[in-house]
Amino acid sequence: MTYVVTENCVACKYTDCVEVCPVDCFYEGENFLVIHPDECIDCGVCEPECPADAIRPDTEPDMEKWVEFNRKYSELWPVIITKKDQLPEAEERDGESGKMEKYFSEAPGEGG
């Protein structure tokens, strides 16, 4: 099992999860975070830290696409280990549907 970041992180990018991760397996895009599924040790400490409820175990239904999505971008984006401020529109966009199509950016974040 691994944990993955799902659509509700888009345009929110809370980083509470990165501070608690014992293996530094989070990677930062411009407006999204991902978890490298091969680095995640399945401890689960990140899941309850996400204010947007965007982190899920891969054992939930229909998570295969998110495992591959997280894998792809974790190989392209820089690692992030330090908590940063969420995006300005985070509270407004939390829970909004269709965020991938509307807002997702493939651009890397700054990492750090």
Coordinates of N, CA, C and O in Angstrom, one line a residue:
M1 N 0.8 -1.2 0.0 CA 0.0 0.0 0.0 C 0.9 1.2 0.0 O 2.0 1.2 0.5
T2 N 0.3 2.3 -0.6 CA 1.0 3.6 -0.6 C -0.1 4.7 -0.4 O -1.3 4.4 -0.6
Y3 N 0.3 5.8 -0.1 CA -0.7 6.9 -0.1 C -0.4 7.8 -1.3 O 0.7 7.9 -1.9
V4 N -1.5 8.4 -1.8 CA -1.4 9.3 -3.0 C -2.2 10.6 -2.7 O -3.1 10.6 -1.9
V5 N -1.8 11.6 -3.4 CA -2.5 12.9 -3.4 C -3.5 12.9 -4.5 O -3.2 12.5 -5.7
T6 N -4.7 13.3 -4.2 CA -5.8 13.3 -5.2 C -6.2 14.8 -5.6 O -5.6 15.7 -5.1
E7 N -7.2 14.8 -6.5 CA -7.6 16.1 -7.1 C -7.9 17.3 -6.2 O -7.6 18.4 -6.5
N8 N -8.3 17.0 -5.0 CA -8.7 18.2 -4.1 C -7.5 19.0 -3.7 O -7.6 20.1 -3.2
C9 N -6.3 18.5 -3.9 CA -5.1 19.3 -3.6 C -4.9 20.4 -4.7 O -4.3 21.4 -4.4
V10 N -5.3 20.2 -5.9 CA -5.2 21.2 -6.9 C -5.7 22.5 -6.5 O -6.8 22.6 -6.0
A11 N -4.9 23.6 -6.7 CA -5.2 25.0 -6.4 C -5.4 25.2 -4.9 O -5.9 26.3 -4.5
C12 N -5.1 24.3 -4.1 CA -5.0 24.5 -2.6 C -3.6 24.4 -2.1 O -3.1 25.3 -1.6
K13 N -3.0 23.2 -2.3 CA -1.6 23.0 -2.0 C -1.2 23.3 -0.6 O -0.3 24.1 -0.3
Y14 N -2.0 22.7 0.4 CA -1.6 22.8 1.8 C -0.4 21.9 1.9 O -0.3 20.9 1.3
T15 N 0.5 22.3 2.8 CA 1.8 21.6 2.9 C 2.0 21.0 4.3 O 3.1 20.7 4.7
D16 N 0.9 21.0 5.1 CA 1.0 20.4 6.4 C 1.6 19.0 6.4 O 2.3 18.6 7.3
C17 N 1.2 18.3 5.4 CA 1.6 16.9 5.2 C 3.1 16.7 5.1 O 3.7 15.7 5.6
V18 N 3.8 17.6 4.5 CA 5.3 17.4 4.2 C 6.1 17.4 5.5 O 7.1 16.8 5.6
E19 N 5.6 18.2 6.5 CA 6.4 18.3 7.7 C 6.4 17.0 8.5 O 7.3 16.7 9.2
V20 N 5.3 16.2 8.4 CA 5.2 15.0 9.2 C 5.8 13.8 8.5 O 5.9 12.7 9.1
C21 N 6.0 13.9 7.2 CA 6.5 12.7 6.4 C 7.9 12.3 6.9 O 8.9 13.1 6.8
P22 N 8.1 11.1 7.4 CA 9.4 10.7 7.9 C 10.4 10.3 6.8 O 11.6 10.2 7.1
V23 N 9.9 10.2 5.5 CA 10.9 9.8 4.5 C 11.0 10.8 3.3 O 11.6 10.6 2.3
D24 N 10.4 12.0 3.5 CA 10.5 13.1 2.5 C 10.1 12.6 1.1 O 10.8 12.8 0.1
C25 N 8.9 12.0 1.0 CA 8.5 11.5 -0.3 C 7.4 12.4 -1.1 O 6.8 12.0 -2.0
F26 N 7.3 13.7 -0.6 CA 6.4 14.6 -1.3 C 7.2 15.4 -2.3 O 8.3 15.8 -2.0
Y27 N 6.6 15.7 -3.4 CA 7.2 16.5 -4.5 C 6.2 17.6 -4.8 O 5.0 17.5 -4.8
E28 N 6.8 18.8 -5.2 CA 6.0 20.0 -5.3 C 5.8 20.5 -6.8 O 6.8 20.8 -7.5
G29 N 4.6 20.6 -7.2 CA 4.3 21.3 -8.5 C 3.8 22.7 -8.2 O 3.7 23.1 -7.0
E30 N 3.6 23.4 -9.2 CA 3.2 24.8 -9.0 C 1.9 25.0 -8.2 O 1.9 25.9 -7.3
N31 N 1.0 24.1 -8.4 CA -0.3 24.2 -7.6 C -0.8 22.9 -7.1 O -2.0 22.7 -6.9
F32 N 0.1 21.9 -6.8 CA -0.3 20.6 -6.4 C 0.9 19.9 -5.8 O 2.1 20.2 -6.1
L33 N 0.7 18.9 -4.9 CA 1.7 18.1 -4.4 C 1.5 16.6 -4.8 O 0.3 16.3 -5.1
V34 N 2.5 15.8 -4.9 CA 2.4 14.4 -5.1 C 3.3 13.6 -4.2 O 4.2 14.2 -3.6
I35 N 3.0 12.4 -4.0 CA 3.8 11.4 -3.2 C 4.4 10.4 -4.1 O 3.7 9.8 -5.0
H36 N 5.7 10.2 -4.0 CA 6.3 9.2 -4.8 C 5.9 7.8 -4.2 O 6.3 7.5 -3.1
P37 N 5.2 7.0 -5.0 CA 4.6 5.7 -4.4 C 5.7 4.7 -4.1 O 5.5 3.9 -3.2
D38 N 6.9 4.8 -4.7 CA 7.9 3.9 -4.3 C 8.7 4.3 -3.1 O 9.5 3.5 -2.5
E39 N 8.6 5.5 -2.7 CA 9.3 6.1 -1.5 C 8.4 6.1 -0.3 O 8.9 6.0 0.8
C40 N 7.1 6.1 -0.5 CA 6.2 6.1 0.6 C 6.3 4.8 1.4 O 6.3 3.7 0.9
I41 N 6.4 4.9 2.8 CA 6.5 3.7 3.6 C 5.2 3.4 4.2 O 5.1 2.5 5.1
D42 N 4.1 4.0 3.7 CA 2.7 3.6 4.2 C 2.4 3.8 5.6 O 1.6 3.1 6.2
C43 N 3.1 4.8 6.2 CA 2.9 5.1 7.6 C 1.5 5.8 7.9 O 1.0 5.6 9.0
G44 N 1.1 6.5 6.9 CA -0.2 7.2 7.1 C -0.3 8.5 7.9 O -1.4 9.0 8.1
V45 N 0.9 8.9 8.4 CA 0.8 10.1 9.2 C 0.4 11.4 8.4 O -0.1 12.4 9.0
C46 N 0.6 11.4 7.1 CA 0.2 12.5 6.3 C -1.3 12.7 6.1 O -1.8 13.8 6.0
E47 N -2.0 11.6 6.0 CA -3.4 11.6 5.7 C -4.2 12.5 6.6 O -5.0 13.4 6.1
P48 N -4.2 12.4 7.9 CA -5.0 13.3 8.8 C -4.5 14.7 8.8 O -5.2 15.6 9.3
E49 N -3.3 15.0 8.3 CA -2.7 16.4 8.3 C -3.3 17.2 7.2 O -3.1 18.4 7.2
C50 N -3.9 16.6 6.2 CA -4.3 17.4 5.0 C -5.6 18.1 5.3 O -6.7 17.4 5.4
P51 N -5.6 19.4 5.3 CA -6.9 20.1 5.6 C -7.9 19.9 4.4 O -9.1 20.1 4.6
A52 N -7.4 19.6 3.2 CA -8.3 19.5 2.1 C -8.8 18.0 1.9 O -9.5 17.7 0.9
D53 N -8.3 17.1 2.8 CA -8.7 15.7 2.7 C -8.4 15.1 1.3 O -9.1 14.4 0.7
A54 N -7.2 15.5 0.8 CA -6.8 15.1 -0.5 C -5.8 13.9 -0.6 O -5.5 13.4 -1.6
I55 N -5.4 13.4 0.6 CA -4.5 12.2 0.6 C -5.3 11.0 1.0 O -6.1 10.9 1.9
R56 N -5.1 10.0 0.1 CA -5.8 8.7 0.3 C -4.9 7.5 0.1 O -3.9 7.6 -0.6
P57 N -5.3 6.4 0.8 CA -4.5 5.1 0.5 C -4.9 4.6 -0.8 O -6.0 4.7 -1.3
D58 N -3.9 3.9 -1.4 CA -4.2 3.4 -2.8 C -5.1 2.2 -2.7 O -5.5 1.6 -3.8
T59 N -5.5 1.7 -1.6 CA -6.4 0.6 -1.5 C -7.9 1.0 -1.6 O -8.7 0.1 -1.8
E60 N -8.1 2.3 -1.7 CA -9.5 2.7 -1.9 C -9.8 2.5 -3.4 O -8.9 2.5 -4.3
P61 N -11.1 2.4 -3.8 CA -11.5 2.2 -5.2 C -11.0 3.3 -6.1 O -11.0 4.5 -5.7
D62 N -10.6 2.9 -7.3 CA -10.2 3.8 -8.4 C -9.0 4.6 -8.1 O -8.9 5.8 -8.6
M63 N -8.1 4.1 -7.3 CA -6.9 4.9 -7.0 C -5.7 4.6 -7.9 O -4.7 5.3 -7.9
E64 N -5.9 3.6 -8.8 CA -4.8 3.3 -9.7 C -4.3 4.4 -10.5 O -3.1 4.7 -10.7
K65 N -5.2 5.2 -11.0 CA -4.9 6.4 -11.9 C -4.1 7.4 -11.0 O -3.2 8.1 -11.5
W66 N -4.4 7.5 -9.7 CA -3.7 8.5 -8.9 C -2.3 8.0 -8.5 O -1.4 8.8 -8.4
V67 N -2.2 6.7 -8.4 CA -0.8 6.1 -8.1 C 0.1 6.5 -9.3 O 1.2 7.0 -9.1
E68 N -0.4 6.3 -10.5 CA 0.4 6.6 -11.7 C 0.7 8.1 -11.9 O 1.7 8.5 -12.3
F69 N -0.4 8.9 -11.6 CA -0.2 10.3 -11.7 C 0.8 10.8 -10.7 O 1.7 11.6 -11.0
N70 N 0.7 10.3 -9.4 CA 1.7 10.7 -8.4 C 3.1 10.3 -8.8 O 4.1 11.0 -8.6
R71 N 3.2 9.1 -9.4 CA 4.5 8.5 -9.8 C 5.1 9.4 -10.9 O 6.3 9.9 -10.8
K72 N 4.3 9.8 -11.9 CA 4.8 10.6 -13.0 C 5.4 11.9 -12.5 O 6.5 12.3 -12.9
Y73 N 4.6 12.6 -11.7 CA 5.0 14.0 -11.4 C 6.1 14.0 -10.3 O 6.9 14.9 -10.2
S74 N 6.1 12.9 -9.5 CA 7.2 12.9 -8.4 C 8.6 12.7 -9.1 O 9.6 13.0 -8.5
E75 N 8.6 12.2 -10.3 CA 9.8 12.0 -11.0 C 10.2 13.3 -11.8 O 11.3 13.4 -12.3
L76 N 9.3 14.3 -11.9 CA 9.6 15.5 -12.6 C 9.7 16.7 -11.7 O 10.4 17.7 -12.1
W77 N 9.1 16.7 -10.5 CA 9.1 17.9 -9.6 C 10.1 17.7 -8.5 O 10.5 16.6 -8.2
P78 N 10.5 18.9 -7.9 CA 11.4 18.8 -6.8 C 10.8 18.4 -5.5 O 9.6 18.6 -5.2
V79 N 11.6 17.7 -4.6 CA 11.1 17.3 -3.3 C 10.8 18.5 -2.5 O 11.4 19.6 -2.6
I80 N 9.8 18.4 -1.6 CA 9.5 19.4 -0.6 C 9.4 18.8 0.8 O 8.8 17.8 1.0
I81 N 10.1 19.5 1.7 CA 10.1 19.0 3.1 C 9.8 20.0 4.1 O 9.7 19.7 5.3
T82 N 9.5 21.2 3.6 CA 9.3 22.4 4.5 C 7.9 22.9 4.3 O 7.5 23.1 3.1
K83 N 7.1 23.1 5.3 CA 5.8 23.7 5.2 C 5.8 25.1 4.7 O 6.7 25.9 5.1
K84 N 4.9 25.4 3.7 CA 4.8 26.7 3.2 C 3.3 27.1 3.3 O 2.5 26.3 3.6
D85 N 3.0 28.4 3.0 CA 1.7 28.8 3.0 C 0.9 28.2 1.9 O 1.4 28.0 0.8
Q86 N -0.4 27.9 2.1 CA -1.2 27.3 1.1 C -1.4 28.4 0.0 O -1.1 29.6 0.3
L87 N -2.0 28.0 -1.1 CA -2.2 29.0 -2.2 C -3.3 30.0 -1.7 O -4.2 29.6 -0.9
P88 N -3.3 31.2 -2.2 CA -4.3 32.2 -1.7 C -5.7 31.8 -1.9 O -6.6 32.1 -1.1
E89 N -6.0 31.0 -2.9 CA -7.4 30.6 -3.2 C -7.8 29.3 -2.6 O -8.8 28.7 -2.8
A90 N -7.0 28.7 -1.7 CA -7.1 27.4 -1.1 C -8.5 27.2 -0.5 O -9.2 26.2 -0.8
E91 N -8.9 28.1 0.4 CA -10.1 27.9 1.1 C -11.3 28.0 0.2 O -12.3 27.2 0.3
E92 N -11.3 28.9 -0.8 CA -12.3 29.1 -1.7 C -12.5 27.8 -2.7 O -13.6 27.4 -3.0
R93 N -11.4 27.2 -3.0 CA -11.4 26.1 -4.0 C -11.5 24.7 -3.3 O -11.6 23.7 -4.0
D94 N -11.3 24.6 -2.0 CA -11.4 23.4 -1.3 C -12.7 22.7 -1.6 O -13.8 23.3 -1.3
G95 N -12.7 21.5 -2.2 CA -14.0 20.8 -2.4 C -14.6 21.1 -3.8 O -15.6 20.4 -4.1
E96 N -14.1 22.0 -4.5 CA -14.6 22.3 -5.8 C -14.5 21.1 -6.8 O -13.4 20.5 -6.8
S97 N -15.4 20.9 -7.6 CA -15.3 19.8 -8.6 C -14.6 20.2 -9.9 O -14.7 21.4 -10.2
G98 N -14.0 19.3 -10.6 CA -13.4 19.6 -11.8 C -12.1 20.4 -11.8 O -11.7 21.1 -12.7
K99 N -11.4 20.3 -10.6 CA -10.2 21.1 -10.4 C -9.1 20.7 -11.4 O -8.3 21.6 -11.8
M100 N -9.0 19.5 -11.7 CA -7.9 19.0 -12.6 C -8.0 19.8 -13.9 O -7.0 20.3 -14.5
E101 N -9.2 19.7 -14.5 CA -9.4 20.3 -15.8 C -9.3 21.9 -15.8 O -8.8 22.5 -16.7
K102 N -9.7 22.5 -14.7 CA -9.7 23.9 -14.6 C -8.4 24.5 -14.2 O -8.0 25.6 -14.7
Y103 N -7.7 23.9 -13.3 CA -6.5 24.6 -12.7 C -5.2 23.9 -12.7 O -4.2 24.5 -12.5
F104 N -5.1 22.6 -12.9 CA -3.9 21.8 -12.8 C -2.8 22.4 -13.7 O -3.0 22.6 -14.9
S105 N -1.6 22.5 -13.1 CA -0.4 23.0 -13.9 C 0.7 21.9 -13.8 O 0.9 21.4 -12.7
E106 N 1.3 21.6 -14.9 CA 2.4 20.6 -14.9 C 3.7 21.3 -14.5 O 4.7 20.5 -14.3
A107 N 3.7 22.5 -14.3 CA 4.9 23.3 -14.0 C 5.4 22.8 -12.6 O 4.6 22.6 -11.7
P108 N 6.7 22.7 -12.4 CA 7.3 22.3 -11.1 C 7.1 23.5 -10.1 O 7.1 24.7 -10.5
G109 N 7.1 23.1 -8.8 CA 7.2 24.1 -7.8 C 8.6 24.5 -7.5 O 9.5 24.0 -8.2
E110 N 8.8 25.2 -6.4 CA 10.2 25.5 -6.0 C 10.9 24.5 -5.2 O 12.1 24.4 -5.1
G111 N 10.1 23.6 -4.6 CA 10.7 22.6 -3.7 C 11.2 23.2 -2.4 O 11.0 24.4 -2.2
G112 N 12.0 22.5 -1.6 CA 12.6 23.0 -0.4 C 12.0 22.5 0.8 O 11.1 21.8 1.0

